[in-house]
């Protein structure tokens, strides 16, 4: 198979996914062809290294799930109860956002506080609801008459909301669950514990510092990860093209996977660690692992670390 045939087949297979996602994947594979040709490999050899296009789509589905890579609007939101003025006794927090940045930190009184940095009117940007010990919020669509989704506006540069808005969430230091989903906003979180933690972003960056959880899921399409002191019993980290930097953490079992992003792990202690990438590089430094599984198609694998058992594989890296 030639490069042209392979790229055409891939472009056809990616129809139905949002334009930015298609562009990132195609550019990544175009770059891989250019590098391989410079190294003296034939187009047919490079196609074989990359594997079947169907395999790539299967990897994408496994990494991100269908809803994360198709063009979509915010999830449907149903009001639970009328909004309460005070957020006392909250143990579960869930937020569904579009373009606003969000900062999460512990509150001084161990209660929940949600506000817009700079004193802006919160009701203009958020719909909030309380049910028992659970707090729910979603970002209000700012252009309901346009007929397009907020994601479409963001990707096309036509978003009507140009204000620099940051949502501040001060939470109890210990939570039963914390779920934050955003499209293009950046997400930062520090000094909290949540038994179940989910952080998802389409294109925004995610930064977590001194965060602990028993069950953690951190996912992004193209945003970068900066994880420092992120401890967990069971942790899953997934991205399509974003880079992953994870440092100074303890974890029982962790799965780290990316298509084209680079993965850097430093001072990690884990019983079981799996890191897989298609074209990104993997680097481990000052890390101690019981059972290590590293795999890449064309990325390099390097580092200085201790492990009791290791499996490492790369095709052309």
Tab-separated table of C-alpha atoms in Angstrom:
chain	number	residue	atom	x	y	z
A	1	UNK	CA	0.000	0.000	0.000
A	2	UNK	CA	1.259	3.499	-0.825
A	3	UNK	CA	1.248	6.503	1.483
A	4	UNK	CA	-1.506	8.141	-0.585
A	5	UNK	CA	-3.728	5.068	-0.390
A	6	UNK	CA	-3.132	4.693	3.354
A	7	UNK	CA	-3.886	8.356	4.153
A	8	UNK	CA	-6.987	8.368	1.940
A	9	UNK	CA	-8.275	5.263	3.720
A	10	UNK	CA	-7.632	6.861	7.087
A	11	UNK	CA	-9.312	10.129	6.110
A	12	UNK	CA	-12.389	8.223	4.964
A	13	UNK	CA	-12.458	6.193	8.186
A	14	UNK	CA	-12.350	9.376	10.289
A	15	UNK	CA	-15.374	10.928	8.592
A	16	UNK	CA	-17.994	11.753	11.199
A	17	UNK	CA	-15.468	12.888	13.803
A	18	UNK	CA	-14.921	16.587	14.505
A	19	UNK	CA	-12.566	18.458	12.160
A	20	UNK	CA	-9.933	19.270	14.777
A	21	UNK	CA	-9.687	15.625	15.803
A	22	UNK	CA	-9.277	14.496	12.162
A	23	UNK	CA	-6.619	17.140	11.542
A	24	UNK	CA	-4.546	16.115	14.577
A	25	UNK	CA	-4.554	12.423	13.681
A	26	UNK	CA	-3.782	12.979	9.986
A	27	UNK	CA	-0.958	15.421	10.770
A	28	UNK	CA	0.552	12.952	13.223
A	29	UNK	CA	0.606	10.154	10.645
A	30	UNK	CA	1.838	12.494	7.899
A	31	UNK	CA	4.761	13.378	10.148
A	32	UNK	CA	5.466	9.697	10.733
A	33	UNK	CA	5.617	9.065	6.978
A	34	UNK	CA	8.016	11.994	6.504
A	35	UNK	CA	10.308	10.727	9.261
A	36	UNK	CA	10.263	7.163	7.927
A	37	UNK	CA	11.039	8.228	4.364
A	38	UNK	CA	13.982	10.331	5.591
A	39	UNK	CA	15.279	7.256	7.430
A	40	UNK	CA	15.230	5.277	4.173
A	41	UNK	CA	12.131	3.159	4.740
A	42	UNK	CA	9.686	2.612	1.880
A	43	UNK	CA	6.055	3.741	1.966
A	44	UNK	CA	4.961	0.100	2.124
A	45	UNK	CA	7.219	-0.564	5.126
A	46	UNK	CA	5.872	2.475	6.923
A	47	UNK	CA	2.273	1.387	6.270
A	48	UNK	CA	3.064	-1.996	7.782
A	49	UNK	CA	4.629	-0.341	10.840
A	50	UNK	CA	1.566	1.804	11.416
A	51	UNK	CA	-0.756	-1.152	11.084
A	52	UNK	CA	-4.277	-1.386	9.713
A	53	UNK	CA	-6.423	1.728	9.842
A	54	UNK	CA	-9.149	-0.359	11.472
A	55	UNK	CA	-6.737	-1.082	14.304
A	56	UNK	CA	-6.141	2.632	14.861
A	57	UNK	CA	-9.877	3.306	15.096
A	58	UNK	CA	-10.199	0.454	17.569
A	59	UNK	CA	-7.437	1.986	19.700
A	60	UNK	CA	-9.158	5.386	19.606
A	61	UNK	CA	-12.473	3.892	20.699
A	62	UNK	CA	-10.737	2.042	23.533
A	63	UNK	CA	-8.875	5.153	24.659
A	64	UNK	CA	-11.572	7.779	24.557
A	65	UNK	CA	-14.951	6.195	23.950
A	66	UNK	CA	-17.399	7.275	21.265
A	67	UNK	CA	-18.798	10.376	22.978
A	68	UNK	CA	-15.386	11.949	23.453
A	69	UNK	CA	-14.343	12.094	19.802
A	70	UNK	CA	-17.552	12.767	17.893
A	71	UNK	CA	-18.795	16.325	17.567
A	72	UNK	CA	-21.354	16.787	20.309
A	73	UNK	CA	-23.086	19.301	22.497
A	74	UNK	CA	-23.077	19.338	26.276
A	75	UNK	CA	-24.923	16.428	27.805
A	76	UNK	CA	-28.618	16.900	28.452
A	77	UNK	CA	-29.150	18.292	31.934
A	78	UNK	CA	-32.277	17.790	34.018
A	79	UNK	CA	-33.008	20.004	37.029
A	80	UNK	CA	-33.196	18.073	40.291
A	81	UNK	CA	-34.330	20.654	42.803
A	82	UNK	CA	-34.374	24.396	43.035
A	83	UNK	CA	-31.049	26.063	43.552
A	84	UNK	CA	-30.044	26.558	47.188
A	85	UNK	CA	-28.216	29.607	48.424
A	86	UNK	CA	-25.889	27.652	50.716
A	87	UNK	CA	-23.947	24.509	49.754
A	88	UNK	CA	-23.690	22.793	53.128
A	89	UNK	CA	-23.028	19.080	53.577
A	90	UNK	CA	-22.012	18.455	49.956
A	91	UNK	CA	-20.176	15.173	49.384
A	92	UNK	CA	-20.540	14.738	45.608
A	93	UNK	CA	-19.713	17.368	42.969
A	94	UNK	CA	-20.421	17.091	39.239
A	95	UNK	CA	-19.882	19.829	36.628
A	96	UNK	CA	-20.357	19.846	32.840
A	97	UNK	CA	-18.596	22.800	31.195
A	98	UNK	CA	-17.751	24.144	27.745
A	99	UNK	CA	-15.173	26.921	27.502
A	100	UNK	CA	-14.629	28.322	31.004
A	101	UNK	CA	-11.472	27.572	32.994
A	102	UNK	CA	-11.997	25.956	36.380
A	103	UNK	CA	-9.897	25.999	39.559
A	104	UNK	CA	-10.590	23.493	42.358
A	105	UNK	CA	-9.107	23.766	45.858
A	106	UNK	CA	-10.094	22.947	49.471
A	107	UNK	CA	-12.338	25.416	51.299
A	108	UNK	CA	-11.444	26.978	54.640
A	109	UNK	CA	-14.723	25.886	56.330
A	110	UNK	CA	-14.940	22.403	54.737
A	111	UNK	CA	-18.094	23.396	52.817
A	112	UNK	CA	-18.668	23.908	49.081
A	113	UNK	CA	-18.289	27.369	47.532
A	114	UNK	CA	-18.673	28.093	43.796
A	115	UNK	CA	-18.074	31.560	42.353
A	116	UNK	CA	-16.678	33.418	39.359
A	117	UNK	CA	-13.252	34.958	39.826
A	118	UNK	CA	-13.476	38.733	39.794
A	119	UNK	CA	-16.948	38.874	41.325
A	120	UNK	CA	-18.915	38.362	38.098
A	121	UNK	CA	-22.540	37.255	38.347
A	122	UNK	CA	-22.512	33.458	38.569
A	123	UNK	CA	-26.076	32.877	37.345
A	124	UNK	CA	-25.073	34.266	33.939
A	125	UNK	CA	-22.688	31.360	33.372
A	126	UNK	CA	-23.885	28.389	35.451
A	127	UNK	CA	-27.057	26.419	36.100
A	128	UNK	CA	-26.757	24.910	39.597
A	129	UNK	CA	-28.856	22.313	41.401
A	130	UNK	CA	-28.693	20.525	44.739
A	131	UNK	CA	-30.059	17.072	45.558
A	132	UNK	CA	-29.284	15.727	49.012
A	133	UNK	CA	-25.492	15.714	49.386
A	134	UNK	CA	-24.911	16.164	45.622
A	135	UNK	CA	-24.128	19.382	43.738
A	136	UNK	CA	-24.670	19.602	39.963
A	137	UNK	CA	-23.747	22.439	37.609
A	138	UNK	CA	-23.601	22.952	33.866
A	139	UNK	CA	-22.354	25.860	31.790
A	140	UNK	CA	-25.101	27.921	30.193
A	141	UNK	CA	-25.073	28.088	26.404
A	142	UNK	CA	-24.390	31.674	25.419
A	143	UNK	CA	-25.704	31.533	21.853
A	144	UNK	CA	-28.885	29.454	21.809
A	145	UNK	CA	-30.158	30.893	18.528
A	146	UNK	CA	-27.151	29.997	16.410
A	147	UNK	CA	-28.240	26.402	15.806
A	148	UNK	CA	-24.736	25.033	16.361
A	149	UNK	CA	-23.107	23.450	19.388
A	150	UNK	CA	-20.686	25.292	21.631
A	151	UNK	CA	-17.955	22.919	20.458
A	152	UNK	CA	-18.611	23.900	16.834
A	153	UNK	CA	-18.268	27.573	17.768
A	154	UNK	CA	-15.055	26.940	19.678
A	155	UNK	CA	-13.440	24.945	16.875
A	156	UNK	CA	-14.428	27.453	14.202
A	157	UNK	CA	-13.323	30.466	16.223
A	158	UNK	CA	-16.845	31.875	16.285
A	159	UNK	CA	-17.520	31.669	20.018
A	160	UNK	CA	-19.572	34.627	21.115
A	161	UNK	CA	-18.117	34.556	24.611
A	162	UNK	CA	-14.758	36.335	24.700
A	163	UNK	CA	-14.584	37.132	28.409
A	164	UNK	CA	-11.730	35.675	30.419
A	165	UNK	CA	-13.841	33.673	32.868
A	166	UNK	CA	-12.565	31.346	35.590
A	167	UNK	CA	-14.933	29.308	37.746
A	168	UNK	CA	-13.588	28.802	41.267
A	169	UNK	CA	-14.747	25.720	43.161
A	170	UNK	CA	-13.765	25.391	46.813
A	171	UNK	CA	-14.684	21.925	48.056
A	172	UNK	CA	-14.568	19.940	51.307
A	173	UNK	CA	-11.158	18.363	51.651
A	174	UNK	CA	-12.667	14.882	51.367
A	175	UNK	CA	-15.379	13.997	48.847
A	176	UNK	CA	-17.175	10.823	47.878
A	177	UNK	CA	-16.954	11.759	44.187
A	178	UNK	CA	-15.712	14.623	42.010
A	179	UNK	CA	-16.568	14.681	38.290
A	180	UNK	CA	-15.523	17.550	36.016
A	181	UNK	CA	-16.069	17.452	32.237
A	182	UNK	CA	-15.059	20.350	30.013
A	183	UNK	CA	-14.571	20.952	26.291
A	184	UNK	CA	-11.923	23.647	25.881
A	185	UNK	CA	-11.418	25.125	29.339
A	186	UNK	CA	-8.278	24.455	31.394
A	187	UNK	CA	-8.718	22.526	34.638
A	188	UNK	CA	-6.563	22.831	37.762
A	189	UNK	CA	-7.074	20.972	41.027
A	190	UNK	CA	-4.972	20.799	44.183
A	191	UNK	CA	-4.927	19.478	47.762
A	192	UNK	CA	-8.086	17.356	47.775
A	193	UNK	CA	-9.212	13.756	48.249
A	194	UNK	CA	-12.117	12.191	46.351
A	195	UNK	CA	-12.868	8.488	46.615
A	196	UNK	CA	-13.929	8.501	42.947
A	197	UNK	CA	-12.381	11.129	40.659
A	198	UNK	CA	-13.122	11.815	36.971
A	199	UNK	CA	-11.498	14.660	35.022
A	200	UNK	CA	-12.231	14.920	31.278
A	201	UNK	CA	-11.328	17.570	28.702
A	202	UNK	CA	-11.518	17.843	24.931
A	203	UNK	CA	-8.776	20.405	24.256
A	204	UNK	CA	-8.118	22.085	27.602
A	205	UNK	CA	-5.076	21.271	29.741
A	206	UNK	CA	-5.430	19.399	33.048
A	207	UNK	CA	-3.176	20.145	36.027
A	208	UNK	CA	-3.519	18.144	39.248
A	209	UNK	CA	-1.317	18.651	42.309
A	210	UNK	CA	-1.433	16.798	45.633
A	211	UNK	CA	-4.648	15.002	44.697
A	212	UNK	CA	-5.594	11.574	46.104
A	213	UNK	CA	-8.258	9.134	44.983
A	214	UNK	CA	-9.093	5.454	45.195
A	215	UNK	CA	-10.477	5.277	41.654
A	216	UNK	CA	-9.236	7.905	39.198
A	217	UNK	CA	-9.953	8.539	35.501
A	218	UNK	CA	-8.214	11.414	33.709
A	219	UNK	CA	-8.893	11.837	29.975
A	220	UNK	CA	-8.314	14.447	27.299
A	221	UNK	CA	-8.332	14.539	23.505
A	222	UNK	CA	-5.605	17.089	22.746
A	223	UNK	CA	-4.938	18.846	26.053
A	224	UNK	CA	-1.746	18.234	28.046
A	225	UNK	CA	-1.528	16.621	31.509
A	226	UNK	CA	0.595	17.970	34.366
A	227	UNK	CA	0.230	15.630	37.341
A	228	UNK	CA	2.280	16.206	40.494
A	229	UNK	CA	1.664	14.197	43.637
A	230	UNK	CA	-1.365	12.421	42.173
A	231	UNK	CA	-1.865	9.260	44.282
A	232	UNK	CA	-4.394	6.524	43.551
A	233	UNK	CA	-5.167	2.848	44.085
A	234	UNK	CA	-6.518	2.397	40.553
A	235	UNK	CA	-5.740	5.082	37.964
A	236	UNK	CA	-6.444	5.405	34.230
A	237	UNK	CA	-4.822	8.214	32.189
A	238	UNK	CA	-5.798	8.546	28.510
A	239	UNK	CA	-5.189	11.082	25.759
A	240	UNK	CA	-5.156	11.192	21.963
A	241	UNK	CA	-2.455	13.780	21.199
A	242	UNK	CA	-1.736	15.550	24.494
A	243	UNK	CA	1.549	15.095	26.378
A	244	UNK	CA	1.569	13.477	29.841
A	245	UNK	CA	3.910	14.607	32.617
A	246	UNK	CA	3.379	12.683	35.867
A	247	UNK	CA	5.706	13.137	38.862
A	248	UNK	CA	6.162	12.223	42.529
A	249	UNK	CA	3.189	9.910	43.021
A	250	UNK	CA	2.232	6.566	44.558
A	251	UNK	CA	-0.212	4.248	42.837
A	252	UNK	CA	-1.215	0.610	43.111
A	253	UNK	CA	-2.210	0.009	39.495
A	254	UNK	CA	-2.154	2.472	36.606
A	255	UNK	CA	-2.812	2.384	32.866
A	256	UNK	CA	-1.387	5.255	30.810
A	257	UNK	CA	-2.177	5.429	27.100
A	258	UNK	CA	-1.900	7.920	24.236
A	259	UNK	CA	-1.871	7.910	20.439
A	260	UNK	CA	0.717	10.583	19.595
A	261	UNK	CA	1.498	12.368	22.868
A	262	UNK	CA	4.750	11.895	24.781
A	263	UNK	CA	4.721	10.303	28.257
A	264	UNK	CA	7.145	11.351	31.009
A	265	UNK	CA	7.064	9.646	34.405
A	266	UNK	CA	9.386	10.697	37.229
A	267	UNK	CA	9.578	9.489	40.838
A	268	UNK	CA	6.554	7.209	40.522
A	269	UNK	CA	6.037	4.210	42.797
A	270	UNK	CA	3.599	1.584	41.499
A	271	UNK	CA	2.829	-2.102	41.888
A	272	UNK	CA	1.613	-2.418	38.292
A	273	UNK	CA	2.217	0.099	35.519
A	274	UNK	CA	1.202	-0.089	31.849
A	275	UNK	CA	2.201	2.650	29.382
A	276	UNK	CA	1.206	2.397	25.717
A	277	UNK	CA	1.527	4.847	22.830
A	278	UNK	CA	1.421	4.702	19.039
A	279	UNK	CA	3.929	7.388	18.026
A	280	UNK	CA	4.749	9.205	21.267
A	281	UNK	CA	7.934	8.691	23.276
A	282	UNK	CA	7.987	7.062	26.742
A	283	UNK	CA	10.469	8.130	29.407
A	284	UNK	CA	10.728	6.832	32.987
A	285	UNK	CA	13.065	8.384	35.563
A	286	UNK	CA	13.696	7.524	39.235
A	287	UNK	CA	10.654	5.258	39.193
A	288	UNK	CA	10.038	2.021	41.128
A	289	UNK	CA	7.558	-0.501	39.721
A	290	UNK	CA	6.734	-4.095	40.556
A	291	UNK	CA	5.410	-5.092	37.125
A	292	UNK	CA	6.080	-2.823	34.110
A	293	UNK	CA	4.549	-3.083	30.631
A	294	UNK	CA	5.750	-0.539	28.034
A	295	UNK	CA	4.701	-0.486	24.382
A	296	UNK	CA	5.006	1.835	21.388
A	297	UNK	CA	4.746	1.497	17.620
A	298	UNK	CA	7.199	4.186	16.536
A	299	UNK	CA	8.068	6.119	19.704
A	300	UNK	CA	11.272	5.741	21.719
A	301	UNK	CA	11.370	4.113	25.164
A	302	UNK	CA	14.053	5.351	27.548
A	303	UNK	CA	14.806	5.942	31.192
A	304	UNK	CA	16.532	4.920	34.384
A	305	UNK	CA	14.248	3.069	36.780
A	306	UNK	CA	13.811	-0.051	38.924
A	307	UNK	CA	11.331	-2.804	38.174
A	308	UNK	CA	10.940	-6.408	39.307
A	309	UNK	CA	9.434	-7.469	35.988
A	310	UNK	CA	9.301	-5.722	32.609
A	311	UNK	CA	7.860	-6.144	29.140
A	312	UNK	CA	8.913	-3.482	26.624
A	313	UNK	CA	8.179	-3.425	22.903
A	314	UNK	CA	8.498	-0.949	20.045
A	315	UNK	CA	8.357	-1.506	16.282
A	316	UNK	CA	10.491	1.294	14.870
A	317	UNK	CA	11.395	3.375	17.940
